[in-house]
Amino acid sequence: MCGIIGINSSRPVSSTIISSLKKLEYRGYDSAGIATLSNNEINEVKSEGRVDNLENNLLVQKMEGTIGIGHVRWATHGLPNSINAHPHSSQNVSVVHNGIIENSTLLKKFLISKGHKFKSQTDTEVIVHLITENLKTENIVNSIKKTLKSLHGSFALGIIFKDQPDLIVGARRGSPLAVGYGPNENYLGSDSYALKAMTNKITYLNDGEFCIIKKDHVEFFNEDGDKINKKVLELSLEDEKYDKGDYKHFMAKEIEEQPTTLKNGINEYVDTLNNDINIYNFPWKTNEISSITLIGCGTAYHSCLLAKYWFEELTSLDVNVDIASEFRYRKNRFKKETLYIFVSQSGETADTYAALDLCNQNDMKTCAVVNVIESSIARDSKFVLPIHCGTEIGVASTKAFLGQILILYILALKLGSLRKDLKKELFNEKLKDLKSLPKLAEKTLLTDNKIQTISNTFNEAKGSMFLGRGFSFPIALEGALKLKELSYIHAEGYPAGEMKHGPLALIEEGMPVVVLAPRDNYYKKTISNMQEVIARGAKVLLVTNRSKDEVVSENIWEKIEVESANEDLLPFLLTIPLQKLAYYSALKKGFDIDKPRNLAKSVTVE
Ligand code: F6R
């Protein structure tokens, strides 16, 4: 989704802005642009498509200037073309914006009546003209304060001014924004990752705050324009590798990294010496919690759905699951004894953040399961369980999903044991089994060749279905989501027992259907549902776990067997071949696997 960079320096900044924008490419975008100040003029270059296009344009149209802003745009208002790309500029002001201005139509009318001319179809352009208008009568601080008060909706802004050659303004409401500090230069970024190559000294803006960034210092203001002091945080300097190594795509690398994700999570939370789970500083007593509500979007929502089965199995807690975009607008009955768990890879998903904010406003117990620990969701939750899977670059979530479900499973075990819902012997046994999970995932990753061939059939089909019961149902949803987002093939995930109630009508001769039937409590029932779709002409790919008893059916088209494990752990293993199926389908179709069309890694608008 959209990303912002700003640099105020004494050296030329355009090439550093371009390389920082490349760091933001993982968020998913459709156009890019840059504006710098030189010789008392605002210069602006914008391109449709990738940052590479923008870079090529800059080879022709050299850009000078020691102060500048850059942006990658994911279209919300107006087509993804170079006119709608950011920055948007008037004679005096240039703006980059993440978020959505909800009252832009009204503001535009007002500004047109004042003689302002608009060039784009974006909501952002009203900000440019509003600041320009306010600057006629106000100084910088007051014009920004006045402008922000007129805006409804969400924003992170980077602003430069023709007549202020020594400063960049940053402002935040709803969309994340960070300030970075360097030697004789300072930065603005929509996340700390984009700034990481330049600095690890960061200040995050809170909602309603804005800042003035000069080369040698930064001033912060609250929404009333009063100066405030903010902390500088030192982020870890631990250097992660962001290259693809020998892999063709980040997604392929991230799928293969999953045994390490599991190992890291287990090392972090499992106390092998004492045969226990360490969740330090958990702020609530177990008798203060009687129910859990899990909230997320997309893949993270599937993690929540799966966790419901574990929490119900291993604890006596009541468990609810919600899609963040639904939760935030419903009339919720907030209960003091509910633990609200927010699951998010990025920690910046707008809907998940809004749901968290709502719970915080109601003084609820909030806990985040996130990958990016510097993120807004992590910072604003009362307790954080990091998943430690390292940066996930591929837009389609893979290792973060396994990381999320691992942490949720560990939390379910811990709460089950603390509440004495889970007997000590069973807890010990499950903990022992859990330690073998990374090895089992490693072995399951070896089923490669077969999946490559199988993916051909999916690519030729009009659509496909993924069926499962119990723990396998959320995995069916996740498998279908992966296939549709990467290979653009219509795919439906369904509880196998629901087929008769409508979707069976979709089954026709030759339709590929993935049936997830591990040897668990649901096995026999799922196999019956499988026979029903086979009888109607479906080509069934059965995904199960290795077992001495063969599955009896001559009519199964293909079978993939994952390693065997205790029932709780099978969902981890079943996920792997489905991720690969989606990967190989998209690979054969020649699609952009790490950046599927229309999608973004970090969904910072609702
Ligand atoms: C799908 C995918 C998305 C995300 C969703 C939530 O592969 O990645 O469905 O899971 O946008 O994102 P986070 O986890 O960052 O809150």
PDB file of C-alpha atoms in Angstrom, residues 5-120:
ATOM      1  CA  ILE A   5       9.892   8.900   2.352  1.00  0.00           C
ATOM      2  CA  GLY A   6      11.235  12.354   3.172  1.00  0.00           C
ATOM      3  CA  ILE A   7      14.861  13.448   3.517  1.00  0.00           C
ATOM      4  CA  ASN A   8      16.263  16.794   4.679  1.00  0.00           C
ATOM      5  CA  SER A   9      20.022  16.857   4.132  1.00  0.00           C
ATOM      6  CA  SER A  10      22.929  18.924   2.862  1.00  0.00           C
ATOM      7  CA  ARG A  11      23.683  16.430   0.073  1.00  0.00           C
ATOM      8  CA  PRO A  12      21.528  15.684  -3.003  1.00  0.00           C
ATOM      9  CA  VAL A  13      18.690  13.400  -1.934  1.00  0.00           C
ATOM     10  CA  SER A  14      16.944  12.025  -5.037  1.00  0.00           C
ATOM     11  CA  SER A  15      18.946   8.788  -5.359  1.00  0.00           C
ATOM     12  CA  THR A  16      18.536   7.983  -1.631  1.00  0.00           C
ATOM     13  CA  ILE A  17      14.808   8.640  -1.880  1.00  0.00           C
ATOM     14  CA  ILE A  18      14.641   6.228  -4.837  1.00  0.00           C
ATOM     15  CA  SER A  19      16.502   3.473  -2.960  1.00  0.00           C
ATOM     16  CA  SER A  20      14.280   3.983   0.101  1.00  0.00           C
ATOM     17  CA  LEU A  21      11.166   3.793  -2.093  1.00  0.00           C
ATOM     18  CA  LYS A  22      12.464   0.452  -3.360  1.00  0.00           C
ATOM     19  CA  LYS A  23      12.414  -0.740   0.258  1.00  0.00           C
ATOM     20  CA  LEU A  24       8.720   0.173   0.369  1.00  0.00           C
ATOM     21  CA  GLU A  25       7.920  -1.770  -2.811  1.00  0.00           C
ATOM     22  CA  TYR A  26       6.979  -4.822  -0.743  1.00  0.00           C
ATOM     23  CA  ARG A  27       3.857  -2.968   0.411  1.00  0.00           C
ATOM     24  CA  GLY A  28       2.323  -3.230  -3.078  1.00  0.00           C
ATOM     25  CA  TYR A  29       1.730  -0.121  -5.238  1.00  0.00           C
ATOM     26  CA  ASP A  30       0.932   1.012  -8.760  1.00  0.00           C
ATOM     27  CA  SER A  31       2.824   4.282  -9.286  1.00  0.00           C
ATOM     28  CA  ALA A  32       5.640   6.294  -7.746  1.00  0.00           C
ATOM     29  CA  GLY A  33       6.889   9.862  -7.554  1.00  0.00           C
ATOM     30  CA  ILE A  34       9.371  12.270  -6.044  1.00  0.00           C
ATOM     31  CA  ALA A  35       9.566  16.021  -5.434  1.00  0.00           C
ATOM     32  CA  THR A  36      12.615  18.021  -4.414  1.00  0.00           C
ATOM     33  CA  LEU A  37      13.332  21.678  -3.755  1.00  0.00           C
ATOM     34  CA  SER A  38      16.095  23.334  -5.736  1.00  0.00           C
ATOM     35  CA  ASN A  39      16.725  26.928  -6.786  1.00  0.00           C
ATOM     36  CA  ASN A  40      13.574  27.933  -4.938  1.00  0.00           C
ATOM     37  CA  GLU A  41      11.415  25.707  -7.125  1.00  0.00           C
ATOM     38  CA  ILE A  42       9.510  22.495  -6.482  1.00  0.00           C
ATOM     39  CA  ASN A  43      10.532  19.845  -9.046  1.00  0.00           C
ATOM     40  CA  GLU A  44       8.317  16.825  -9.426  1.00  0.00           C
ATOM     41  CA  VAL A  45       8.733  13.558 -11.374  1.00  0.00           C
ATOM     42  CA  LYS A  46       6.107  10.789 -11.349  1.00  0.00           C
ATOM     43  CA  SER A  47       5.687   7.462 -13.144  1.00  0.00           C
ATOM     44  CA  GLU A  48       3.078   4.795 -13.540  1.00  0.00           C
ATOM     45  CA  GLY A  49       4.184   1.308 -12.464  1.00  0.00           C
ATOM     46  CA  ARG A  50       7.397   0.372 -10.686  1.00  0.00           C
ATOM     47  CA  VAL A  51       9.989   2.561  -8.950  1.00  0.00           C
ATOM     48  CA  ASP A  52      12.388   1.398 -11.725  1.00  0.00           C
ATOM     49  CA  ASN A  53      10.324   3.443 -14.191  1.00  0.00           C
ATOM     50  CA  LEU A  54      10.683   6.473 -11.942  1.00  0.00           C
ATOM     51  CA  GLU A  55      14.421   5.858 -11.689  1.00  0.00           C
ATOM     52  CA  ASN A  56      14.708   5.671 -15.501  1.00  0.00           C
ATOM     53  CA  ASN A  57      12.836   8.952 -15.791  1.00  0.00           C
ATOM     54  CA  LEU A  58      15.299  10.521 -13.389  1.00  0.00           C
ATOM     55  CA  LEU A  59      18.177   9.507 -15.666  1.00  0.00           C
ATOM     56  CA  VAL A  60      16.667  11.749 -18.323  1.00  0.00           C
ATOM     57  CA  GLN A  61      15.296  14.471 -16.072  1.00  0.00           C
ATOM     58  CA  LYS A  62      18.042  15.029 -13.481  1.00  0.00           C
ATOM     59  CA  MET A  63      16.754  16.070 -10.090  1.00  0.00           C
ATOM     60  CA  GLU A  64      18.769  18.299  -7.821  1.00  0.00           C
ATOM     61  CA  GLY A  65      17.921  19.378  -4.317  1.00  0.00           C
ATOM     62  CA  THR A  66      18.959  18.489  -0.792  1.00  0.00           C
ATOM     63  CA  ILE A  67      15.444  18.223   0.523  1.00  0.00           C
ATOM     64  CA  GLY A  68      12.732  16.040  -0.931  1.00  0.00           C
ATOM     65  CA  ILE A  69       9.773  13.690  -0.529  1.00  0.00           C
ATOM     66  CA  GLY A  70       8.950  10.429  -2.341  1.00  0.00           C
ATOM     67  CA  HIS A  71       5.926   8.163  -2.525  1.00  0.00           C
ATOM     68  CA  VAL A  72       4.661   4.835  -3.785  1.00  0.00           C
ATOM     69  CA  ARG A  73       0.904   4.923  -4.409  1.00  0.00           C
ATOM     70  CA  TRP A  74      -1.762   2.240  -4.190  1.00  0.00           C
ATOM     71  CA  ALA A  75      -4.763   3.787  -5.907  1.00  0.00           C
ATOM     72  CA  THR A  76      -7.857   4.610  -3.845  1.00  0.00           C
ATOM     73  CA  HIS A  77      -9.271   7.777  -5.504  1.00  0.00           C
ATOM     74  CA  GLY A  78      -8.557   7.908  -9.228  1.00  0.00           C
ATOM     75  CA  LEU A  79      -6.836   5.643 -11.734  1.00  0.00           C
ATOM     76  CA  PRO A  80      -3.324   4.315 -11.126  1.00  0.00           C
ATOM     77  CA  ASN A  81      -1.606   6.676 -13.591  1.00  0.00           C
ATOM     78  CA  SER A  82       1.195   9.231 -13.407  1.00  0.00           C
ATOM     79  CA  ILE A  83      -1.182  12.211 -13.009  1.00  0.00           C
ATOM     80  CA  ASN A  84      -2.743  10.690  -9.900  1.00  0.00           C
ATOM     81  CA  ALA A  85       0.650   9.538  -8.566  1.00  0.00           C
ATOM     82  CA  HIS A  86       2.042  11.532  -5.630  1.00  0.00           C
ATOM     83  CA  PRO A  87       3.523  14.027  -4.875  1.00  0.00           C
ATOM     84  CA  HIS A  88       0.803  16.536  -5.694  1.00  0.00           C
ATOM     85  CA  SER A  89       1.967  20.098  -5.901  1.00  0.00           C
ATOM     86  CA  SER A  90       0.768  23.674  -6.200  1.00  0.00           C
ATOM     87  CA  GLN A  91       3.210  26.495  -6.949  1.00  0.00           C
ATOM     88  CA  ASN A  92       4.080  26.652  -3.255  1.00  0.00           C
ATOM     89  CA  VAL A  93       3.469  23.276  -1.663  1.00  0.00           C
ATOM     90  CA  SER A  94       4.094  19.605  -2.477  1.00  0.00           C
ATOM     91  CA  VAL A  95       2.426  16.745  -0.588  1.00  0.00           C
ATOM     92  CA  VAL A  96       2.684  12.946  -0.328  1.00  0.00           C
ATOM     93  CA  HIS A  97      -0.178  11.210   1.447  1.00  0.00           C
ATOM     94  CA  ASN A  98      -1.090   7.757   2.737  1.00  0.00           C
ATOM     95  CA  GLY A  99      -4.726   7.219   3.743  1.00  0.00           C
ATOM     96  CA  ILE A 100      -8.086   8.555   2.599  1.00  0.00           C
ATOM     97  CA  ILE A 101      -9.617  12.035   2.989  1.00  0.00           C
ATOM     98  CA  GLU A 102     -13.314  11.361   3.455  1.00  0.00           C
ATOM     99  CA  ASN A 103     -14.541  14.933   3.005  1.00  0.00           C
ATOM    100  CA  SER A 104     -12.427  15.646  -0.099  1.00  0.00           C
ATOM    101  CA  THR A 105     -15.455  16.343  -2.344  1.00  0.00           C
ATOM    102  CA  LEU A 106     -16.744  19.112  -0.063  1.00  0.00           C
ATOM    103  CA  LEU A 107     -13.283  20.595   0.421  1.00  0.00           C
ATOM    104  CA  LYS A 108     -12.651  20.535  -3.315  1.00  0.00           C
ATOM    105  CA  LYS A 109     -15.837  22.508  -3.978  1.00  0.00           C
ATOM    106  CA  PHE A 110     -14.782  25.116  -1.427  1.00  0.00           C
ATOM    107  CA  LEU A 111     -11.261  25.375  -2.875  1.00  0.00           C
ATOM    108  CA  ILE A 112     -12.499  25.660  -6.461  1.00  0.00           C
ATOM    109  CA  SER A 113     -14.734  28.530  -5.315  1.00  0.00           C
ATOM    110  CA  LYS A 114     -11.540  30.202  -4.043  1.00  0.00           C
ATOM    111  CA  GLY A 115      -9.930  29.860  -7.484  1.00  0.00           C
ATOM    112  CA  HIS A 116      -7.788  26.728  -6.963  1.00  0.00           C
ATOM    113  CA  LYS A 117      -7.274  24.513 -10.008  1.00  0.00           C
ATOM    114  CA  PHE A 118      -7.097  20.730  -9.673  1.00  0.00           C
ATOM    115  CA  LYS A 119      -5.073  18.430 -11.919  1.00  0.00           C
ATOM    116  CA  SER A 120      -5.785  14.938 -10.570  1.00  0.00           C
TER     117      SER A 120
END
